[in-house]
CSV table of C-alpha atoms in Angstrom, one decimal:
chain,number,residue,atom,x,y,z
A,1,UNK,CA,128.3,86.4,99.7
A,2,UNK,CA,125.8,85.3,97.3
A,3,UNK,CA,122.3,83.9,98.4
A,4,UNK,CA,123.3,80.6,97.1
A,5,UNK,CA,126.3,80.4,99.3
A,6,UNK,CA,124.3,81.1,102.5
A,7,UNK,CA,123.8,78.1,104.8
A,8,UNK,CA,120.0,77.3,104.9
A,9,UNK,CA,118.9,76.0,108.3
A,10,UNK,CA,115.9,75.4,110.5
A,11,UNK,CA,114.6,78.2,112.5
A,12,UNK,CA,111.7,78.4,114.8
A,13,UNK,CA,109.0,81.3,114.0
A,14,UNK,CA,106.5,82.4,116.4
A,15,UNK,CA,103.3,83.6,114.5
A,16,UNK,CA,100.9,86.1,116.0
A,17,UNK,CA,97.4,85.1,116.8
A,18,UNK,CA,95.6,87.4,114.4
A,19,UNK,CA,97.2,85.8,111.3
A,20,UNK,CA,97.6,82.4,112.7
A,21,UNK,CA,93.9,82.2,112.7
A,22,UNK,CA,93.6,83.6,109.2
A,23,UNK,CA,95.9,80.9,107.7
A,24,UNK,CA,95.4,78.0,110.1
A,25,UNK,CA,99.1,78.2,111.1
A,26,UNK,CA,100.4,77.1,114.4
A,27,UNK,CA,101.7,79.3,117.1
A,28,UNK,CA,105.3,78.2,116.2
A,29,UNK,CA,106.2,77.2,112.7
A,30,UNK,CA,109.7,75.8,111.6
A,31,UNK,CA,111.0,76.8,108.3
A,32,UNK,CA,114.2,76.5,106.4
A,33,UNK,CA,115.8,80.0,105.9
A,34,UNK,CA,119.0,82.0,106.0
A,35,UNK,CA,117.6,85.5,106.3
A,36,UNK,CA,114.4,87.1,107.6
A,37,UNK,CA,113.3,87.7,104.1
A,38,UNK,CA,113.7,83.9,103.5
A,39,UNK,CA,111.4,83.3,106.5
A,40,UNK,CA,108.7,85.6,105.1
A,41,UNK,CA,109.1,83.7,101.7
A,42,UNK,CA,108.8,80.3,103.4
A,43,UNK,CA,105.9,81.3,105.4
A,44,UNK,CA,104.2,82.4,102.2
A,45,UNK,CA,104.9,79.2,100.4
A,46,UNK,CA,103.4,77.1,103.2
A,47,UNK,CA,100.5,79.6,103.8
A,48,UNK,CA,99.9,81.5,100.6
A,49,UNK,CA,99.1,85.1,101.1
A,50,UNK,CA,100.8,85.3,104.5
A,51,UNK,CA,103.9,87.1,103.1
A,52,UNK,CA,101.9,89.9,102.0
A,53,UNK,CA,100.5,90.4,105.7
A,54,UNK,CA,104.1,90.8,106.8
A,55,UNK,CA,105.9,92.5,103.9
A,56,UNK,CA,104.4,95.1,101.3
A,57,UNK,CA,104.7,94.6,97.5
A,58,UNK,CA,107.8,96.7,97.3
A,59,UNK,CA,109.7,94.3,99.7
A,60,UNK,CA,109.6,96.4,102.8
A,61,UNK,CA,108.3,95.0,106.0
A,62,UNK,CA,105.0,96.5,107.0
A,63,UNK,CA,105.3,99.4,109.3
A,64,UNK,CA,103.7,97.9,112.4
A,65,UNK,CA,105.1,94.5,112.0
A,66,UNK,CA,108.0,94.1,114.3
A,67,UNK,CA,110.3,91.1,113.9
A,68,UNK,CA,112.8,90.0,116.6
A,69,UNK,CA,115.7,87.5,116.0
A,70,UNK,CA,116.9,85.9,119.1
A,71,UNK,CA,115.5,88.9,121.0
A,72,UNK,CA,116.9,91.5,118.8
A,73,UNK,CA,114.9,93.9,116.7
A,74,UNK,CA,115.8,93.4,113.1
A,75,UNK,CA,115.6,97.2,112.5
A,76,UNK,CA,118.7,97.3,114.8
A,77,UNK,CA,120.4,94.8,112.7
A,78,UNK,CA,120.2,94.3,108.9
A,79,UNK,CA,116.3,94.5,108.4
A,80,UNK,CA,114.9,91.8,106.2
A,81,UNK,CA,118.4,90.8,105.3
A,82,UNK,CA,119.4,90.0,108.8
A,83,UNK,CA,121.2,86.6,108.9
A,84,UNK,CA,120.0,83.7,110.8
A,85,UNK,CA,121.8,81.0,112.8
A,86,UNK,CA,120.5,77.4,113.0
A,87,UNK,CA,117.9,77.0,115.6
A,88,UNK,CA,117.4,80.7,116.3
A,89,UNK,CA,114.1,82.1,117.2
A,90,UNK,CA,112.2,84.5,115.0
A,91,UNK,CA,109.3,86.3,116.7
A,92,UNK,CA,106.7,88.2,114.9
A,93,UNK,CA,105.1,90.9,116.9
A,94,UNK,CA,102.3,93.2,115.8
A,95,UNK,CA,102.8,96.8,117.1
A,96,UNK,CA,99.3,96.9,118.6
A,97,UNK,CA,99.8,93.9,120.9
A,98,UNK,CA,98.9,93.4,124.3
A,99,UNK,CA,96.3,91.5,126.4
A,100,UNK,CA,96.2,87.8,127.1
A,101,UNK,CA,93.3,85.6,126.3
A,102,UNK,CA,94.8,82.5,128.1
A,103,UNK,CA,94.0,81.6,131.5
A,104,UNK,CA,96.5,82.9,134.2
A,105,UNK,CA,99.7,81.1,134.7
A,106,UNK,CA,102.3,81.3,137.2
A,107,UNK,CA,104.1,84.0,135.1
A,108,UNK,CA,101.0,85.6,134.0
A,109,UNK,CA,99.2,88.6,135.4
A,110,UNK,CA,95.8,88.8,137.0
B,1,UNK,CA,97.6,85.3,96.8
B,2,UNK,CA,95.4,82.4,97.1
B,3,UNK,CA,92.6,82.0,99.6
B,4,UNK,CA,92.3,80.9,103.1
B,5,UNK,CA,89.3,79.5,104.7
B,6,UNK,CA,87.8,80.0,108.0
B,7,UNK,CA,84.7,78.6,109.5
B,8,UNK,CA,82.5,80.7,111.8
B,9,UNK,CA,79.6,78.7,112.9
B,10,UNK,CA,76.4,77.0,111.5
B,11,UNK,CA,73.8,79.4,111.7
B,12,UNK,CA,73.2,81.4,108.6
B,13,UNK,CA,70.3,83.2,106.7
B,14,UNK,CA,67.9,81.4,104.6
B,15,UNK,CA,66.4,82.3,101.2
B,16,UNK,CA,64.2,85.2,101.5
B,17,UNK,CA,65.6,86.6,104.8
B,18,UNK,CA,66.3,90.2,105.2
B,19,UNK,CA,70.1,90.2,105.9
B,20,UNK,CA,71.7,93.2,107.8
B,21,UNK,CA,75.6,93.2,107.5
B,22,UNK,CA,77.3,95.3,110.0
B,23,UNK,CA,80.9,96.2,109.8
B,24,UNK,CA,82.7,97.4,112.9
B,25,UNK,CA,86.0,98.5,114.1
B,26,UNK,CA,86.6,95.1,115.5
B,27,UNK,CA,84.7,92.8,113.3
B,28,UNK,CA,81.6,92.0,111.3
B,29,UNK,CA,78.2,91.0,112.4
B,30,UNK,CA,75.3,89.5,110.4
B,31,UNK,CA,71.6,89.8,111.4
B,32,UNK,CA,68.9,88.2,109.8
B,33,UNK,CA,65.0,88.1,110.0
B,34,UNK,CA,61.9,87.4,107.9
B,35,UNK,CA,59.9,90.5,106.6
B,36,UNK,CA,58.3,91.0,110.0
B,37,UNK,CA,61.8,92.1,111.3
B,38,UNK,CA,60.9,91.5,114.8
B,39,UNK,CA,62.9,88.5,115.7
B,40,UNK,CA,66.6,88.6,114.7
B,41,UNK,CA,69.4,85.9,114.5
B,42,UNK,CA,73.0,87.0,114.5
B,43,UNK,CA,76.5,85.7,113.7
B,44,UNK,CA,79.9,87.1,114.3
B,45,UNK,CA,82.9,87.1,111.9
B,46,UNK,CA,86.3,88.3,111.3
B,47,UNK,CA,86.8,89.4,115.1
B,48,UNK,CA,89.7,91.7,115.5
B,49,UNK,CA,89.7,93.0,112.0
B,50,UNK,CA,88.3,96.4,111.0
B,51,UNK,CA,85.5,96.0,108.6
B,52,UNK,CA,84.9,99.1,106.5
B,53,UNK,CA,82.1,97.7,104.2
B,54,UNK,CA,80.2,94.8,103.4
B,55,UNK,CA,77.9,93.8,100.4
B,56,UNK,CA,75.8,91.2,99.1
B,57,UNK,CA,76.0,89.9,95.4
B,58,UNK,CA,72.6,88.6,94.5
B,59,UNK,CA,74.2,87.2,91.2
B,60,UNK,CA,76.0,84.6,93.2
B,61,UNK,CA,74.6,84.7,96.6
B,62,UNK,CA,77.9,86.0,98.0
B,63,UNK,CA,78.7,88.1,100.9
B,64,UNK,CA,81.8,90.3,100.5
B,65,UNK,CA,83.6,92.0,103.4
B,66,UNK,CA,86.3,94.6,103.3
B,67,UNK,CA,88.4,93.9,106.2
B,68,UNK,CA,91.8,95.4,107.3
B,69,UNK,CA,94.3,95.4,109.9
B,70,UNK,CA,96.3,98.4,111.0
B,71,UNK,CA,99.4,96.0,111.3
B,72,UNK,CA,98.7,93.4,108.5
B,73,UNK,CA,96.9,95.3,105.8
B,74,UNK,CA,93.5,94.8,103.9
B,75,UNK,CA,91.8,91.7,102.5
B,76,UNK,CA,88.6,91.0,100.8
B,77,UNK,CA,86.6,88.3,102.6
B,78,UNK,CA,84.1,86.3,100.6
B,79,UNK,CA,81.5,83.8,101.8
B,80,UNK,CA,79.2,81.8,99.5
B,81,UNK,CA,77.2,80.2,102.4
B,82,UNK,CA,75.7,82.9,104.4
B,83,UNK,CA,78.8,83.4,106.6
B,84,UNK,CA,79.4,79.8,107.5
B,85,UNK,CA,82.6,79.9,105.9
B,86,UNK,CA,84.9,82.6,104.3
B,87,UNK,CA,87.8,82.8,101.8
B,88,UNK,CA,90.2,85.7,101.8
B,89,UNK,CA,91.9,87.2,98.9
B,90,UNK,CA,94.2,90.3,98.1
B,91,UNK,CA,96.2,89.2,94.9
B,92,UNK,CA,96.7,92.3,93.0
B,93,UNK,CA,94.8,94.5,95.4
B,94,UNK,CA,97.7,97.2,95.9
B,95,UNK,CA,99.5,99.6,93.8
B,96,UNK,CA,102.4,98.4,91.7
B,97,UNK,CA,105.4,97.5,93.6
B,98,UNK,CA,107.6,100.5,92.3
B,99,UNK,CA,105.1,103.0,93.5
B,100,UNK,CA,105.4,104.6,97.0
B,101,UNK,CA,101.6,104.6,97.7
B,102,UNK,CA,100.4,101.4,99.3
B,103,UNK,CA,96.9,100.1,100.0
B,104,UNK,CA,96.7,100.0,103.8
B,105,UNK,CA,92.9,99.4,104.1
B,106,UNK,CA,89.8,98.2,101.8
B,107,UNK,CA,87.0,100.8,102.2
B,108,UNK,CA,84.5,99.3,99.7
B,109,UNK,CA,83.6,96.2,97.9
B,110,UNK,CA,80.8,96.3,95.5
B,111,UNK,CA,79.4,93.8,93.0
B,112,UNK,CA,79.6,94.7,89.4
B,113,UNK,CA,77.1,95.2,86.7
B,114,UNK,CA,74.3,92.4,86.2
B,115,UNK,CA,75.7,92.0,82.7
B,116,UNK,CA,79.3,91.5,83.9
B,117,UNK,CA,79.4,88.2,85.6
B,118,UNK,CA,82.3,87.8,87.9
B,119,UNK,CA,83.0,91.5,88.1
B,120,UNK,CA,83.5,93.1,91.6
B,121,UNK,CA,85.0,96.5,92.5
B,122,UNK,CA,86.9,97.5,95.5
B,123,UNK,CA,87.9,101.0,96.8
B,124,UNK,CA,90.9,101.4,98.9
B,125,UNK,CA,92.9,103.8,101.1
B,126,UNK,CA,95.3,105.2,99.9
B,127,UNK,CA,92.8,106.0,97.4
B,128,UNK,CA,92.5,103.6,94.4
B,129,UNK,CA,89.9,101.7,92.4
B,130,UNK,CA,90.4,98.0,91.7
B,131,UNK,CA,88.5,95.5,89.6
B,132,UNK,CA,88.2,91.8,89.9
B,133,UNK,CA,86.8,89.7,87.0
B,134,UNK,CA,86.7,86.5,89.0
B,135,UNK,CA,84.5,87.2,92.0
B,136,UNK,CA,87.2,88.7,94.2
B,137,UNK,CA,90.0,86.1,93.6
B,138,UNK,CA,92.3,88.3,91.7
B,139,UNK,CA,92.4,92.1,91.2
B,140,UNK,CA,93.9,94.9,89.0
B,141,UNK,CA,94.1,98.6,89.6
B,142,UNK,CA,91.8,100.7,87.3
B,143,UNK,CA,94.7,102.8,85.7
B,144,UNK,CA,92.4,105.3,84.2
B,145,UNK,CA,91.4,106.7,87.7
B,146,UNK,CA,94.3,105.6,89.8
B,147,UNK,CA,96.5,107.4,87.6
B,148,UNK,CA,94.8,110.7,88.1
B,149,UNK,CA,96.1,110.8,91.6
B,150,UNK,CA,99.3,112.3,90.3
B,151,UNK,CA,97.6,115.1,88.4
B,152,UNK,CA,94.5,116.1,90.3
B,153,UNK,CA,94.1,118.1,93.3
B,154,UNK,CA,93.7,115.2,95.8
B,155,UNK,CA,94.6,115.3,99.5
B,156,UNK,CA,93.6,113.3,102.5
B,157,UNK,CA,90.4,114.0,104.5
B,158,UNK,CA,89.9,113.0,108.1
B,159,UNK,CA,89.9,109.4,107.2
B,160,UNK,CA,92.9,109.4,104.9
B,161,UNK,CA,92.8,109.7,101.1
B,162,UNK,CA,90.3,107.0,100.4
B,163,UNK,CA,88.0,105.8,97.7
B,164,UNK,CA,84.8,105.0,99.7
B,165,UNK,CA,82.0,104.9,97.2
B,166,UNK,CA,81.4,102.9,93.9
B,167,UNK,CA,78.1,103.1,92.2
B,168,UNK,CA,77.0,101.1,89.1
B,169,UNK,CA,74.4,102.4,86.7
B,170,UNK,CA,72.0,99.5,86.3
B,171,UNK,CA,70.9,100.8,82.8
B,172,UNK,CA,74.5,100.9,81.3
B,173,UNK,CA,77.2,98.6,82.4
B,174,UNK,CA,79.8,101.0,81.1
B,175,UNK,CA,78.7,103.9,83.5
B,176,UNK,CA,80.4,103.7,86.9
B,177,UNK,CA,80.7,106.4,89.6
B,178,UNK,CA,83.4,106.6,92.3
B,179,UNK,CA,83.7,109.1,95.2
B,180,UNK,CA,86.9,109.9,96.9
B,181,UNK,CA,87.6,111.9,100.0
B,182,UNK,CA,89.1,114.6,99.6
B,183,UNK,CA,89.2,114.6,95.8
B,184,UNK,CA,85.5,114.4,94.8
B,185,UNK,CA,83.1,112.3,92.5
B,186,UNK,CA,84.3,110.9,89.3
B,187,UNK,CA,82.3,109.2,86.5
B,188,UNK,CA,83.3,106.7,83.7
B,189,UNK,CA,81.1,106.2,80.8
B,190,UNK,CA,83.4,103.6,79.2
B,191,UNK,CA,83.6,100.9,81.7
B,192,UNK,CA,86.4,102.4,83.7
B,193,UNK,CA,88.8,103.4,81.0
B,194,UNK,CA,88.5,107.1,81.3
B,195,UNK,CA,87.1,109.2,84.1
B,196,UNK,CA,86.0,112.8,84.4
B,197,UNK,CA,85.4,114.8,87.7
B,198,UNK,CA,81.7,115.6,88.3
B,199,UNK,CA,81.9,118.2,91.1
B,200,UNK,CA,80.3,121.4,89.5
B,201,UNK,CA,78.2,123.3,92.0
B,202,UNK,CA,79.7,121.7,95.1
B,203,UNK,CA,81.3,123.8,97.6
B,204,UNK,CA,84.9,123.5,98.7
B,205,UNK,CA,85.3,126.2,101.1
B,206,UNK,CA,88.5,124.8,102.6
B,207,UNK,CA,90.3,125.1,99.4
B,208,UNK,CA,92.2,128.3,98.2
B,209,UNK,CA,89.7,128.4,95.3
B,210,UNK,CA,86.1,127.5,96.5
B,211,UNK,CA,85.0,126.0,93.4
B,212,UNK,CA,87.8,123.9,92.0
B,213,UNK,CA,87.2,121.1,89.4
B,214,UNK,CA,88.5,118.4,92.0
B,215,UNK,CA,89.5,118.4,95.7
B,216,UNK,CA,85.9,118.1,97.2
B,217,UNK,CA,85.4,116.2,100.4
B,218,UNK,CA,82.5,114.0,99.3
B,219,UNK,CA,81.4,111.8,102.1
B,220,UNK,CA,78.9,109.5,100.6
B,221,UNK,CA,77.1,109.3,97.3
B,222,UNK,CA,74.1,107.2,96.0
B,223,UNK,CA,71.7,106.5,93.3
B,224,UNK,CA,68.4,104.7,93.0
B,225,UNK,CA,68.2,102.0,90.2
B,226,UNK,CA,64.8,103.2,89.1
B,227,UNK,CA,66.1,106.7,88.4
B,228,UNK,CA,69.9,106.1,87.9
B,229,UNK,CA,70.5,109.6,86.3
B,230,UNK,CA,69.7,111.4,89.7
B,231,UNK,CA,72.7,111.3,92.2
B,232,UNK,CA,72.6,112.3,95.8
B,233,UNK,CA,75.6,113.3,97.8
B,234,UNK,CA,76.4,114.0,101.4
B,235,UNK,CA,79.6,116.3,101.4
B,236,UNK,CA,81.6,118.0,104.1
B,237,UNK,CA,80.1,121.1,102.9
B,238,UNK,CA,76.4,120.2,102.4
B,239,UNK,CA,73.8,117.9,100.9
B,240,UNK,CA,73.5,117.9,97.1
B,241,UNK,CA,71.6,116.5,94.2
B,242,UNK,CA,72.6,116.1,90.6
B,243,UNK,CA,69.7,115.5,88.0
B,244,UNK,CA,72.3,114.9,85.2
B,245,UNK,CA,74.7,112.1,86.3
B,246,UNK,CA,76.8,114.6,88.2
B,247,UNK,CA,77.1,117.2,85.4
B,248,UNK,CA,75.8,119.9,87.8
B,249,UNK,CA,74.9,119.7,91.5
B,250,UNK,CA,72.1,121.5,93.4
B,251,UNK,CA,72.6,122.4,97.1
B,252,UNK,CA,69.7,120.9,98.9
B,253,UNK,CA,70.9,121.5,102.5
B,254,UNK,CA,68.3,124.0,103.3
B,255,UNK,CA,66.0,122.6,106.1
B,256,UNK,CA,68.8,120.3,107.7
B,257,UNK,CA,70.2,121.3,111.1
B,258,UNK,CA,73.7,121.0,109.6
B,259,UNK,CA,75.4,120.9,106.3
B,260,UNK,CA,77.7,118.3,107.6
B,261,UNK,CA,77.2,114.7,108.0
B,262,UNK,CA,78.5,111.4,106.7
B,263,UNK,CA,76.1,108.8,105.6
B,264,UNK,CA,73.0,108.8,103.4
B,265,UNK,CA,70.5,106.2,101.9
B,266,UNK,CA,67.6,106.1,99.4
B,267,UNK,CA,64.3,104.6,100.1
B,268,UNK,CA,64.1,101.3,98.4
B,269,UNK,CA,60.8,101.9,96.5
B,270,UNK,CA,60.7,105.7,96.3
B,271,UNK,CA,63.6,107.3,94.5
B,272,UNK,CA,62.4,110.8,95.9
B,273,UNK,CA,62.8,109.8,99.6
B,274,UNK,CA,66.2,110.1,101.1
B,275,UNK,CA,67.6,109.8,104.4
B,276,UNK,CA,70.5,111.8,106.1
B,277,UNK,CA,72.2,112.0,109.5
B,278,UNK,CA,73.4,115.5,110.0
B,279,UNK,CA,76.1,116.1,112.5
B,280,UNK,CA,77.6,119.1,114.2
B,281,UNK,CA,80.7,120.3,112.2
B,282,UNK,CA,83.5,120.4,112.2
B,283,UNK,CA,85.5,118.7,115.1
B,284,UNK,CA,82.4,117.9,117.2
B,285,UNK,CA,80.9,115.3,114.8
B,286,UNK,CA,78.0,114.4,117.0
B,287,UNK,CA,74.2,114.7,116.8
B,288,UNK,CA,72.9,118.3,117.2
B,289,UNK,CA,72.0,118.9,120.8
B,290,UNK,CA,72.7,115.3,121.5
B,291,UNK,CA,69.4,114.2,120.0
B,292,UNK,CA,69.8,111.1,117.8
B,293,UNK,CA,67.9,112.0,114.7
B,294,UNK,CA,67.6,110.7,111.1
B,295,UNK,CA,66.2,113.3,108.6
B,296,UNK,CA,64.0,112.3,105.6
B,297,UNK,CA,63.1,114.2,102.5
B,298,UNK,CA,60.2,113.0,100.5
B,299,UNK,CA,60.6,115.5,97.5
B,300,UNK,CA,64.2,115.2,96.4
B,301,UNK,CA,65.5,117.5,99.1
B,302,UNK,CA,62.9,120.5,98.8
B,303,UNK,CA,62.0,119.7,102.4
B,304,UNK,CA,63.4,117.8,105.3
B,305,UNK,CA,61.7,116.2,108.3
B,306,UNK,CA,63.5,115.2,111.5
B,307,UNK,CA,62.6,111.6,112.6
B,308,UNK,CA,63.4,111.1,116.4
B,309,UNK,CA,60.4,108.8,117.4
B,310,UNK,CA,62.3,106.0,119.3
B,311,UNK,CA,65.7,107.4,119.0
B,312,UNK,CA,67.5,108.4,122.1
B,313,UNK,CA,68.1,111.9,123.5
B,314,UNK,CA,71.3,112.6,125.5
B,315,UNK,CA,73.1,110.8,122.8
B,316,UNK,CA,76.3,112.3,121.5
B,317,UNK,CA,76.7,109.8,118.6
B,318,UNK,CA,78.4,109.9,115.4
B,319,UNK,CA,77.2,108.0,112.4
B,320,UNK,CA,79.9,107.1,109.8
B,321,UNK,CA,79.7,107.4,106.0
B,322,UNK,CA,78.7,103.8,105.3
B,323,UNK,CA,76.6,103.1,108.5
B,324,UNK,CA,73.0,103.8,107.0
B,325,UNK,CA,71.0,101.6,104.7
B,326,UNK,CA,67.5,100.7,103.7
B,327,UNK,CA,66.0,97.4,103.2
B,328,UNK,CA,63.7,96.0,100.2
B,329,UNK,CA,60.7,95.0,102.4
B,330,UNK,CA,57.2,96.2,101.3
B,331,UNK,CA,57.3,98.8,104.2
B,332,UNK,CA,60.8,100.0,103.8
B,333,UNK,CA,63.2,99.6,106.7
B,334,UNK,CA,66.0,102.1,107.5
B,335,UNK,CA,69.0,101.0,109.5
B,336,UNK,CA,71.6,103.3,111.4
B,337,UNK,CA,74.6,102.3,113.2
B,338,UNK,CA,76.6,104.5,115.5
B,339,UNK,CA,80.1,104.8,116.7
B,340,UNK,CA,78.8,103.9,120.3
B,341,UNK,CA,78.0,100.5,118.9
B,342,UNK,CA,74.2,101.0,118.5
B,343,UNK,CA,72.2,99.7,115.7
B,344,UNK,CA,68.9,101.4,115.3
B,345,UNK,CA,66.2,100.5,112.8
B,346,UNK,CA,62.8,101.4,111.5
B,347,UNK,CA,60.2,99.1,110.0
B,348,UNK,CA,58.0,101.9,108.7
B,349,UNK,CA,60.1,104.2,106.6
B,350,UNK,CA,61.7,106.1,109.5
B,351,UNK,CA,58.4,107.0,111.3
B,352,UNK,CA,59.4,105.0,114.2
B,353,UNK,CA,62.5,103.6,115.4
B,354,UNK,CA,63.9,100.7,117.9
B,355,UNK,CA,67.2,99.2,118.8
B,356,UNK,CA,68.2,96.1,116.8
B,357,UNK,CA,71.2,95.7,119.0
B,358,UNK,CA,73.5,97.7,121.4
B,359,UNK,CA,77.1,97.2,122.5
B,360,UNK,CA,78.8,96.5,119.3
B,361,UNK,CA,82.2,97.8,118.6
B,362,UNK,CA,82.1,101.2,116.8
B,363,UNK,CA,79.8,100.6,113.7
B,364,UNK,CA,81.6,101.5,110.5
B,365,UNK,CA,79.1,100.2,107.9
B,366,UNK,CA,75.6,98.9,107.5
B,367,UNK,CA,74.4,97.2,104.4
B,368,UNK,CA,71.0,95.4,103.7
B,369,UNK,CA,70.0,92.9,101.2
B,370,UNK,CA,67.4,90.2,100.6
B,371,UNK,CA,69.0,86.7,100.5
B,372,UNK,CA,68.3,84.9,97.3
B,373,UNK,CA,69.4,81.4,98.1
B,374,UNK,CA,70.3,79.5,101.1
């Protein structure tokens, strides 16, 4: 299937705090994209430079950037070419993650 | 890509202040004071980002910071208002897409020659030299040096294969030096078009052939603007001086407690006075016998003196390659940051020391400048 024929839909993207602060992005952005690669391109168009934080110039995802689509690691799927469904959730998780600056919540840990 | 902007508070240094720029494993810190250097103000920046180096460009009253993330790669941060706001750039600051090598960390950002307005240089890991002609907004690889990676005898040191030192000859805008670990020192006499290795006389005992043309583990190199033909070098294998722009090096390690160390700095007003911070080699990498000490020569390395007055004992500290600097005050100040998060300084050329601050993240770099404008 050619790129042109892929349905482009709205997906929800969770942005990690470290680059959210750098680009003034929200915790969750909504973009129009048919693949994970297109998500990165859409984010880069909205926040110039963000694409290179996630993907190297050769087009590979950065080694320690993990992306989950509806809870599934794209490495277990089709990598950057993983197809997206309308309304799906794309979560960007840096490998060196952990800790929580927010106040405890009912689901948080003390 | 284009810049982003982040604010970071209203406090900022004023014209004439002494500005100490400290890069740490987890962010950057600015400290500033008048020439008395008794009361310091501070501000924090780029928290969470490893800051390998900072510099001040007096041509444009600009602070540069080389920041990187293990996850998200490297950026050059630029502030034109003393750190109140920052813009970040990395357009072109990587190897061509078809190459396997990638820039994962920025190790150095240095203003270019006074006669080359707009020119700024960056050193990276994996090792590369990049040049900007528009004050850091866009970058291009310096092919004449970067292409030598494929042919010269380069291999990673403890910090990876990194280009960590860039020096400008103030008397000749075409003469540039670069130092790479573990490849050695290089010089260009034509503005960066061609480069020659300058490592004769420097030991490389870890190599099969102990005196190769390249492959040397230079840790830091410096020159004094009043005597730019003389270079000093702290190497993995000793402390060296060259009197002919790197053509030949002389071992000046005798008198130091160890040949090994990372940083070095030259006195602001006396090109014969140089500071070192020797460490126990090789895997220990802390101050000999746990005594924090800076060593000083006043005669180009013929004799060395240990400076410990005010520095702690029982201090198993490491000082990294960019973590020592001198200031331009009449009584030259010396600044040393440790991996324990201490920042020590002397207001009297190293004779006595005190703490400027404690409890920072591990200090990776210290740079000092006089602010020319507010």
